[in-house]
Amino acid sequence: MLTVQAPDFSLQHTLECGQAFRWRKHPAAPGPSGEPIPVWYDGVIFGCAVRMRQEGETLIAQTLDPSLTAAHLRHYFALDLDLARVLASIDVDAQIRGAIAQFRGLRVLRQDPWECLASFICSSYNNIKRIEGMIERVSQAYGTSVSFNGFRGCTFPSPETLAAVPERHLRELGLGFRAPYLRATARLVAAGRLPLEQLKTTSYDVARASLMRCDGVGEKVAACVALFGLSHYEAFPVDLWMERAMRYYFRRRRVTAAKVQEFAREHFGAYAGYAQQYLYHYVRTARPG
DNA sequence: CGCCAGGTGCTGA
DNA sequence: TCAGCACATGGC
């Protein structure tokens, strides 16, 4: 069992805000003799099956895999980040203030870039429930089995593995028109033509432009991968929900995606991506005024 | 049943 | 540059 100090952190908001698709929640429930069983989440990170829960300011991970360390968890959940300072920097208007008040402790994850890229290719013109199912089926079909106490999960398959999968097979897993996109991108990455790790240290503009060379990756998916997989915190993904949130700032003016990105960077600053994720979760769940 | 979904690529003005 | 359209599928 691993424990990590996690001040200013909400496991629930972090895992349920729609940035990751592979965590399975077990709701809190009364146990056999009426004692409360807390909520936990099963997932697969760094190739390890893991069961996560939070007790106060402590994050607790259970795993059978000794290769998973507290340092891995601190990195994945971005616990090294001074969240108070980040939130103070983006707390610049009434709407974002409402979102922060509601979801304080939400942190932008540092997901595996390849899994993140593949996942968000699957996300286009789709809903979260079905995206989760698609990623899960791809993992079960082509990943490696890992488990913890009755939780049987699978790693997400490597680009090399997916590059060799016929498009037809991906369609049979329900990927629809995204099947050829995922396959083509897997081939690009497997061939070393898209150095995802390197894009963590380039400028956001370089990362964004590189990602958009992939089939099925446009402005929005590139921003998601840059934010959730490459820690480019200025990235500001705009989907249908965010377009609604943006009406708060643009009212009736017609705006392009580039204009929104420019506005967000100027309005919220270097951590605009954090503002995006708080607002996204807010408009989807809290129904702001 | 019809509408919707963390969009993208292509086409034609 | 930019509106208009097709694209697969299942959740609700």
Coordinates of N, CA and C in Angstrom, one line a residue, chain A residues 6-191:
Chain A
A6 N -1.4 14.6 0.1 CA -2.1 15.2 -1.0 C -2.9 16.4 -0.5
P7 N -2.3 17.5 -0.1 CA -3.1 18.6 0.3 C -3.7 19.3 -0.9
D8 N -4.8 20.0 -0.7 CA -5.4 20.7 -1.8 C -5.7 19.8 -2.9
F9 N -6.3 18.7 -2.7 CA -6.5 17.7 -3.7 C -7.9 17.0 -3.6
S10 N -8.6 16.8 -4.7 CA -9.8 16.0 -4.7 C -9.7 14.9 -5.7
L11 N -9.6 13.7 -5.2 CA -9.5 12.5 -6.1 C -10.8 12.4 -6.9
Q12 N -11.9 12.7 -6.3 CA -13.2 12.6 -7.0 C -13.2 13.6 -8.2
H13 N -13.0 14.8 -7.9 CA -13.1 15.8 -9.0 C -12.1 15.6 -10.0
T14 N -10.9 15.1 -9.6 CA -9.8 14.9 -10.6 C -10.1 13.7 -11.5
L15 N -10.7 12.7 -11.0 CA -11.0 11.5 -11.8 C -12.3 11.6 -12.5
E16 N -13.2 12.4 -12.1 CA -14.6 12.4 -12.6 C -14.9 13.7 -13.5
C17 N -13.8 14.4 -13.8 CA -14.1 15.7 -14.6 C -14.0 15.5 -16.1
G18 N -13.7 14.2 -16.5 CA -13.8 14.0 -17.9 C -12.4 14.1 -18.6
Q19 N -11.3 14.1 -17.9 CA -10.0 14.2 -18.5 C -9.4 12.9 -18.8
A20 N -9.8 11.8 -18.0 CA -9.3 10.5 -18.2 C -10.5 9.5 -18.3
F21 N -10.4 8.5 -19.1 CA -11.5 7.6 -19.5 C -11.4 6.2 -18.9
R22 N -10.4 5.9 -18.1 CA -10.2 4.5 -17.7 C -10.3 4.2 -16.2
W23 N -10.8 5.2 -15.5 CA -11.0 4.9 -14.0 C -12.4 4.4 -13.8
R24 N -12.5 3.4 -13.0 CA -13.8 2.8 -12.7 C -14.2 3.0 -11.2
K25 N -15.3 3.7 -11.0 CA -15.6 4.1 -9.6 C -16.4 3.0 -8.9
H26 N -16.1 2.8 -7.7 CA -16.9 2.0 -6.8 C -17.5 2.9 -5.7
P27 N -18.8 3.2 -5.8 CA -19.4 4.2 -4.9 C -19.3 3.7 -3.4
A28 N -19.4 4.7 -2.6 CA -19.4 4.4 -1.1 C -20.7 3.6 -0.8
A29 N -20.6 2.7 0.1 CA -21.7 1.8 0.4 C -21.5 1.3 1.8
P30 N -22.6 0.9 2.5 CA -22.5 0.2 3.8 C -22.0 -1.2 3.6
G31 N -21.1 -1.6 4.5 CA -20.6 -3.0 4.4 C -21.5 -4.0 5.0
P32 N -21.1 -5.2 5.1 CA -21.9 -6.3 5.6 C -22.5 -6.0 7.0
S33 N -21.7 -5.4 7.9 CA -22.2 -5.1 9.2 C -22.5 -3.6 9.4
G34 N -22.8 -3.0 8.3 CA -23.3 -1.6 8.4 C -22.2 -0.6 8.4
E35 N -20.9 -1.0 8.5 CA -19.8 0.0 8.5 C -19.6 0.6 7.1
P36 N -19.3 1.9 7.1 CA -19.2 2.5 5.7 C -18.0 2.1 5.0
I37 N -18.2 1.8 3.7 CA -17.1 1.5 2.8 C -16.9 2.7 1.9
P38 N -15.7 3.3 1.9 CA -15.5 4.5 1.2 C -15.5 4.3 -0.3
V39 N -15.7 5.4 -1.1 CA -15.5 5.3 -2.5 C -14.1 5.0 -2.9
W40 N -13.9 4.2 -4.0 CA -12.6 4.0 -4.5 C -12.7 3.9 -6.0
Y41 N -11.5 4.0 -6.6 CA -11.4 4.0 -8.1 C -10.4 2.9 -8.5
D42 N -10.7 2.1 -9.5 CA -9.8 1.1 -10.1 C -9.3 1.7 -11.4
G43 N -8.0 1.5 -11.6 CA -7.4 2.0 -12.9 C -6.1 1.3 -13.2
V44 N -5.6 1.6 -14.4 CA -4.3 1.1 -14.8 C -3.4 2.3 -15.2
I45 N -2.3 2.5 -14.4 CA -1.4 3.5 -14.8 C 0.0 3.0 -14.7
F46 N 0.9 3.5 -15.5 CA 2.3 3.0 -15.6 C 2.3 1.5 -15.7
G47 N 1.4 0.9 -16.4 CA 1.3 -0.5 -16.6 C 0.9 -1.4 -15.4
C48 N 0.4 -0.7 -14.4 CA 0.0 -1.4 -13.1 C -1.4 -1.2 -12.8
A49 N -2.1 -2.3 -12.4 CA -3.4 -2.2 -11.9 C -3.3 -1.6 -10.5
V50 N -4.2 -0.6 -10.2 CA -4.1 0.1 -8.9 C -5.5 0.5 -8.5
R51 N -5.7 0.5 -7.1 CA -7.0 0.9 -6.5 C -6.7 2.1 -5.7
M52 N -7.4 3.2 -6.0 CA -7.1 4.5 -5.4 C -8.3 4.9 -4.5
R53 N -7.9 5.5 -3.3 CA -8.9 6.2 -2.5 C -8.2 7.3 -1.8
Q54 N -9.1 8.2 -1.2 CA -8.5 9.4 -0.5 C -9.1 9.4 0.9
E55 N -8.3 9.7 1.9 CA -8.7 9.9 3.3 C -8.2 11.2 3.7
G56 N -9.0 12.2 3.7 CA -8.6 13.5 4.1 C -7.5 14.0 3.1
E57 N -6.3 14.4 3.6 CA -5.3 14.9 2.8 C -4.3 13.8 2.4
T58 N -4.7 12.5 2.5 CA -3.9 11.4 2.1 C -4.4 10.6 1.0
L59 N -3.6 10.4 0.0 CA -4.0 9.6 -1.2 C -3.4 8.2 -1.0
I60 N -4.3 7.2 -1.1 CA -3.9 5.9 -0.8 C -4.1 5.0 -2.1
A61 N -3.0 4.3 -2.4 CA -3.0 3.4 -3.5 C -2.7 2.0 -3.1
Q62 N -3.5 1.0 -3.6 CA -3.3 -0.4 -3.4 C -2.9 -1.0 -4.7
T63 N -1.8 -1.8 -4.7 CA -1.4 -2.5 -5.9 C -0.6 -3.7 -5.5
L64 N -0.5 -4.6 -6.5 CA 0.3 -5.8 -6.2 C 1.7 -5.6 -7.0
D65 N 1.8 -4.5 -7.7 CA 3.0 -4.3 -8.5 C 4.0 -3.4 -7.8
P66 N 5.1 -4.0 -7.5 CA 6.1 -3.2 -6.7 C 6.8 -2.1 -7.5
S67 N 6.6 -2.1 -8.9 CA 7.2 -1.1 -9.7 C 6.5 0.3 -9.6
L68 N 5.3 0.3 -9.1 CA 4.5 1.5 -8.9 C 5.0 2.2 -7.6
T69 N 5.4 3.4 -7.7 CA 6.0 4.1 -6.5 C 5.2 5.3 -6.2
A70 N 5.4 5.8 -5.0 CA 4.8 7.1 -4.5 C 5.2 8.2 -5.5
A71 N 6.4 8.2 -6.0 CA 6.8 9.2 -6.9 C 6.0 9.2 -8.2
H72 N 5.6 8.0 -8.7 CA 4.8 7.9 -9.8 C 3.4 8.6 -9.6
L73 N 2.9 8.3 -8.4 CA 1.6 8.9 -8.1 C 1.6 10.4 -7.9
R74 N 2.7 10.9 -7.3 CA 2.8 12.3 -7.2 C 2.9 13.0 -8.5
H75 N 3.6 12.3 -9.4 CA 3.7 12.9 -10.8 C 2.4 12.8 -11.5
Y76 N 1.7 11.6 -11.5 CA 0.5 11.4 -12.3 C -0.6 12.4 -11.8
F77 N -0.7 12.5 -10.5 CA -1.8 13.4 -10.0 C -1.3 14.9 -9.8
A78 N -0.1 15.2 -10.2 CA 0.4 16.5 -10.2 C 0.4 17.1 -8.8
L79 N 0.8 16.3 -7.8 CA 0.7 16.8 -6.5 C 1.9 17.7 -6.1
D80 N 2.9 17.8 -7.0 CA 4.0 18.7 -6.8 C 3.6 20.1 -7.1
L81 N 2.5 20.3 -7.8 CA 2.0 21.6 -8.2 C 1.4 22.4 -7.1
D82 N 1.8 23.6 -7.0 CA 1.2 24.5 -5.9 C -0.2 25.0 -6.4
L83 N -1.2 24.2 -6.1 CA -2.5 24.5 -6.7 C -3.1 25.8 -6.2
A84 N -2.8 26.2 -5.0 CA -3.4 27.4 -4.5 C -2.9 28.6 -5.4
R85 N -1.6 28.5 -5.7 CA -1.0 29.6 -6.6 C -1.6 29.6 -8.0
V86 N -1.8 28.3 -8.5 CA -2.4 28.2 -9.8 C -3.8 28.8 -9.9
L87 N -4.6 28.4 -8.9 CA -6.0 28.8 -8.8 C -6.1 30.3 -8.6
A88 N -5.2 30.8 -7.8 CA -5.2 32.3 -7.6 C -5.0 33.0 -8.9
S89 N -4.1 32.4 -9.7 CA -3.7 33.1 -11.0 C -4.9 33.1 -12.0
I90 N -5.8 32.1 -11.9 CA -6.8 32.0 -12.9 C -8.2 32.6 -12.4
D91 N -8.2 32.9 -11.1 CA -9.4 33.4 -10.5 C -9.7 34.8 -10.8
V92 N -10.2 35.0 -12.1 CA -10.2 36.4 -12.6 C -11.6 36.9 -12.9
D93 N -12.7 36.0 -12.8 CA -14.0 36.5 -13.0 C -15.0 35.7 -12.3
A94 N -16.3 36.0 -12.3 CA -17.3 35.4 -11.5 C -17.5 33.9 -11.9
Q95 N -17.5 33.7 -13.2 CA -17.8 32.3 -13.6 C -16.7 31.3 -13.2
I96 N -15.5 31.7 -13.4 CA -14.4 30.8 -13.0 C -14.4 30.7 -11.5
R97 N -14.7 31.7 -10.8 CA -14.7 31.7 -9.3 C -15.8 30.7 -8.8
G98 N -16.9 30.6 -9.5 CA -17.9 29.6 -9.1 C -17.4 28.2 -9.4
A99 N -16.7 28.0 -10.5 CA -16.2 26.7 -10.8 C -15.2 26.2 -9.7
I100 N -14.3 27.2 -9.4 CA -13.3 26.9 -8.4 C -13.9 26.5 -7.0
A101 N -14.9 27.3 -6.7 CA -15.5 27.1 -5.4 C -16.1 25.7 -5.3
Q102 N -16.7 25.3 -6.4 CA -17.4 24.0 -6.5 C -16.4 22.8 -6.5
F103 N -15.3 23.0 -7.3 CA -14.5 21.8 -7.6 C -13.0 22.0 -7.1
R104 N -12.8 22.8 -6.1 CA -11.4 23.0 -5.6 C -10.8 21.6 -5.3
G105 N -9.6 21.4 -5.7 CA -8.9 20.2 -5.6 C -8.7 19.4 -6.8
L106 N -9.5 19.8 -7.8 CA -9.3 19.2 -9.2 C -8.0 19.5 -9.7
R107 N -7.2 18.5 -10.1 CA -5.9 18.7 -10.7 C -5.9 18.2 -12.1
V108 N -5.2 18.8 -13.0 CA -5.0 18.3 -14.3 C -3.9 17.2 -14.3
L109 N -4.3 16.0 -14.7 CA -3.4 14.8 -14.6 C -2.3 14.9 -15.6
R110 N -1.3 14.1 -15.3 CA -0.2 13.9 -16.3 C -0.3 12.5 -16.8
Q111 N -1.1 12.4 -17.8 CA -1.4 11.0 -18.4 C -0.3 10.6 -19.4
D112 N -0.3 9.3 -19.7 CA 0.7 8.9 -20.7 C 0.3 9.5 -22.0
P113 N 1.2 10.1 -22.7 CA 0.9 10.9 -23.9 C 0.3 10.0 -25.0
W114 N 0.8 8.8 -25.2 CA 0.3 8.0 -26.3 C -1.2 7.5 -26.0
E115 N -1.4 7.1 -24.7 CA -2.8 6.7 -24.4 C -3.7 7.9 -24.5
C116 N -3.2 9.0 -24.1 CA -4.0 10.2 -24.2 C -4.3 10.6 -25.6
L117 N -3.3 10.5 -26.5 CA -3.6 10.8 -27.9 C -4.6 9.9 -28.5
A118 N -4.4 8.6 -28.3 CA -5.3 7.6 -28.8 C -6.7 7.8 -28.3
S119 N -6.8 8.1 -27.0 CA -8.1 8.3 -26.3 C -8.9 9.5 -26.9
F120 N -8.2 10.6 -27.1 CA -8.9 11.8 -27.6 C -9.1 11.7 -29.1
I121 N -8.4 10.9 -29.9 CA -8.8 10.6 -31.2 C -10.2 9.9 -31.2
C122 N -10.4 9.1 -30.3 CA -11.6 8.4 -30.1 C -12.7 9.3 -29.6
S123 N -12.4 10.4 -29.1 CA -13.4 11.3 -28.4 C -14.2 12.1 -29.4
S124 N -13.7 12.2 -30.6 CA -14.3 13.2 -31.5 C -15.7 12.9 -31.9
Y125 N -16.6 13.9 -31.8 CA -18.0 13.7 -32.1 C -18.6 12.5 -31.4
N126 N -18.4 12.4 -30.1 CA -18.7 11.2 -29.3 C -19.1 11.6 -27.9
N127 N -19.6 10.7 -27.2 CA -19.9 11.0 -25.8 C -19.1 10.2 -24.8
I128 N -18.9 10.7 -23.6 CA -17.9 10.2 -22.7 C -18.2 8.7 -22.4
K129 N -19.4 8.4 -22.1 CA -19.7 7.0 -21.8 C -19.2 6.0 -22.9
R130 N -19.5 6.4 -24.2 CA -19.1 5.5 -25.2 C -17.6 5.5 -25.5
I131 N -16.9 6.7 -25.3 CA -15.5 6.8 -25.4 C -14.9 5.8 -24.4
E132 N -15.4 5.8 -23.1 CA -14.9 4.9 -22.1 C -15.0 3.4 -22.6
G133 N -16.1 3.1 -23.2 CA -16.3 1.7 -23.7 C -15.3 1.4 -24.8
M134 N -15.1 2.3 -25.7 CA -14.2 2.1 -26.8 C -12.8 1.8 -26.3
I135 N -12.3 2.7 -25.4 CA -10.9 2.6 -24.9 C -10.8 1.2 -24.1
E136 N -11.8 0.9 -23.4 CA -11.8 -0.3 -22.6 C -11.7 -1.6 -23.6
R137 N -12.5 -1.6 -24.6 CA -12.5 -2.7 -25.5 C -11.2 -2.8 -26.3
V138 N -10.6 -1.7 -26.7 CA -9.3 -1.7 -27.3 C -8.2 -2.3 -26.4
S139 N -8.3 -1.9 -25.1 CA -7.3 -2.4 -24.1 C -7.5 -3.9 -23.9
Q140 N -8.7 -4.3 -23.8 CA -9.0 -5.7 -23.5 C -8.5 -6.6 -24.7
A141 N -8.7 -6.0 -25.9 CA -8.4 -6.8 -27.1 C -6.9 -6.9 -27.3
Y142 N -6.2 -5.8 -27.0 CA -4.8 -5.7 -27.5 C -3.8 -5.3 -26.4
G143 N -4.3 -5.0 -25.2 CA -3.4 -4.7 -24.1 C -3.0 -6.0 -23.3
T144 N -2.2 -5.7 -22.2 CA -1.8 -6.8 -21.4 C -2.6 -6.9 -20.1
S145 N -3.0 -8.1 -19.7 CA -3.8 -8.2 -18.6 C -3.1 -7.9 -17.3
V146 N -3.7 -7.1 -16.4 CA -3.1 -6.9 -15.1 C -4.3 -6.9 -14.1
S147 N -4.0 -7.2 -12.8 CA -5.1 -7.3 -11.9 C -4.8 -6.9 -10.5
F148 N -5.8 -6.6 -9.7 CA -5.6 -6.4 -8.3 C -6.9 -6.8 -7.6
N149 N -6.9 -7.8 -6.7 CA -8.0 -8.1 -5.9 C -9.4 -8.2 -6.6
G150 N -9.5 -9.0 -7.6 CA -10.8 -9.0 -8.2 C -11.0 -8.0 -9.3
F151 N -10.2 -6.9 -9.3 CA -10.2 -6.0 -10.4 C -9.3 -6.5 -11.5
R152 N -9.8 -6.8 -12.6 CA -9.0 -7.2 -13.8 C -9.0 -6.1 -14.8
G153 N -7.9 -5.6 -15.0 CA -7.8 -4.5 -16.0 C -6.8 -4.9 -17.1
C154 N -6.6 -4.0 -18.0 CA -5.6 -4.2 -19.1 C -4.8 -2.9 -19.3
T155 N -3.6 -3.1 -19.7 CA -2.8 -1.9 -20.1 C -3.3 -1.4 -21.4
F156 N -3.1 -0.2 -21.7 CA -3.4 0.3 -23.1 C -2.3 -0.1 -24.0
P157 N -2.7 -0.7 -25.2 CA -1.7 -1.2 -26.1 C -0.8 -0.2 -26.7
S158 N 0.4 -0.6 -27.0 CA 1.5 0.3 -27.5 C 1.1 0.7 -28.9
P159 N 1.8 1.8 -29.4 CA 1.6 2.2 -30.8 C 2.0 1.1 -31.7
E160 N 3.1 0.4 -31.4 CA 3.5 -0.7 -32.3 C 2.4 -1.8 -32.4
T161 N 1.8 -2.1 -31.3 CA 0.7 -3.1 -31.3 C -0.4 -2.6 -32.2
L162 N -0.9 -1.4 -31.9 CA -2.1 -0.9 -32.7 C -1.8 -0.7 -34.1
A163 N -0.5 -0.4 -34.4 CA -0.1 -0.1 -35.8 C -0.3 -1.4 -36.7
A164 N -0.3 -2.5 -36.0 CA -0.4 -3.8 -36.8 C -1.9 -4.3 -36.8
V165 N -2.8 -3.6 -36.2 CA -4.2 -4.1 -36.1 C -4.9 -3.6 -37.4
P166 N -5.6 -4.5 -38.1 CA -6.3 -4.1 -39.3 C -7.5 -3.1 -38.9
E167 N -7.7 -2.1 -39.7 CA -8.8 -1.2 -39.5 C -10.1 -1.9 -39.2
R168 N -10.3 -2.9 -39.9 CA -11.6 -3.7 -39.7 C -11.8 -4.1 -38.3
H169 N -10.7 -4.6 -37.6 CA -10.8 -5.0 -36.2 C -11.2 -3.9 -35.3
L170 N -10.6 -2.7 -35.6 CA -10.9 -1.5 -34.8 C -12.4 -1.1 -35.0
R171 N -12.9 -1.2 -36.2 CA -14.3 -1.0 -36.4 C -15.2 -1.9 -35.6
E172 N -14.7 -3.2 -35.6 CA -15.5 -4.2 -34.8 C -15.6 -3.9 -33.3
L173 N -14.6 -3.1 -32.9 CA -14.6 -2.7 -31.5 C -15.5 -1.5 -31.3
G174 N -16.1 -1.0 -32.3 CA -17.0 0.1 -32.2 C -16.4 1.5 -32.4
L175 N -15.2 1.6 -33.0 CA -14.6 2.9 -33.2 C -15.2 3.7 -34.3
G176 N -15.9 3.1 -35.2 CA -16.5 3.8 -36.3 C -15.5 4.5 -37.2
F177 N -15.8 5.7 -37.6 CA -15.0 6.4 -38.6 C -13.6 6.8 -38.0
R178 N -13.5 6.6 -36.6 CA -12.2 6.9 -36.0 C -11.2 5.8 -36.2
A179 N -11.6 4.6 -36.6 CA -10.7 3.5 -36.7 C -9.5 3.8 -37.6
P180 N -9.7 4.3 -38.8 CA -8.5 4.6 -39.7 C -7.6 5.7 -39.1
Y181 N -8.3 6.6 -38.4 CA -7.5 7.7 -37.7 C -6.5 7.1 -36.7
L182 N -7.1 6.2 -35.8 CA -6.2 5.7 -34.8 C -5.1 4.8 -35.4
R183 N -5.5 4.0 -36.4 CA -4.5 3.2 -37.0 C -3.3 4.0 -37.6
A184 N -3.7 5.0 -38.3 CA -2.7 5.8 -39.0 C -1.8 6.5 -38.0
T185 N -2.4 7.0 -36.9 CA -1.6 7.7 -35.9 C -0.7 6.7 -35.2
A186 N -1.2 5.5 -34.9 CA -0.4 4.5 -34.3 C 0.9 4.2 -35.1
R187 N 0.7 4.1 -36.5 CA 1.8 3.9 -37.4 C 2.8 5.0 -37.4
L188 N 2.3 6.2 -37.3 CA 3.1 7.4 -37.3 C 4.0 7.4 -36.0
V189 N 3.4 7.1 -34.9 CA 4.1 7.1 -33.6 C 5.1 5.9 -33.6
A190 N 4.6 4.8 -34.0 CA 5.5 3.6 -34.0 C 6.7 3.8 -34.9
A191 N 6.5 4.5 -36.0 CA 7.6 4.8 -36.9 C 8.6 5.8 -36.4

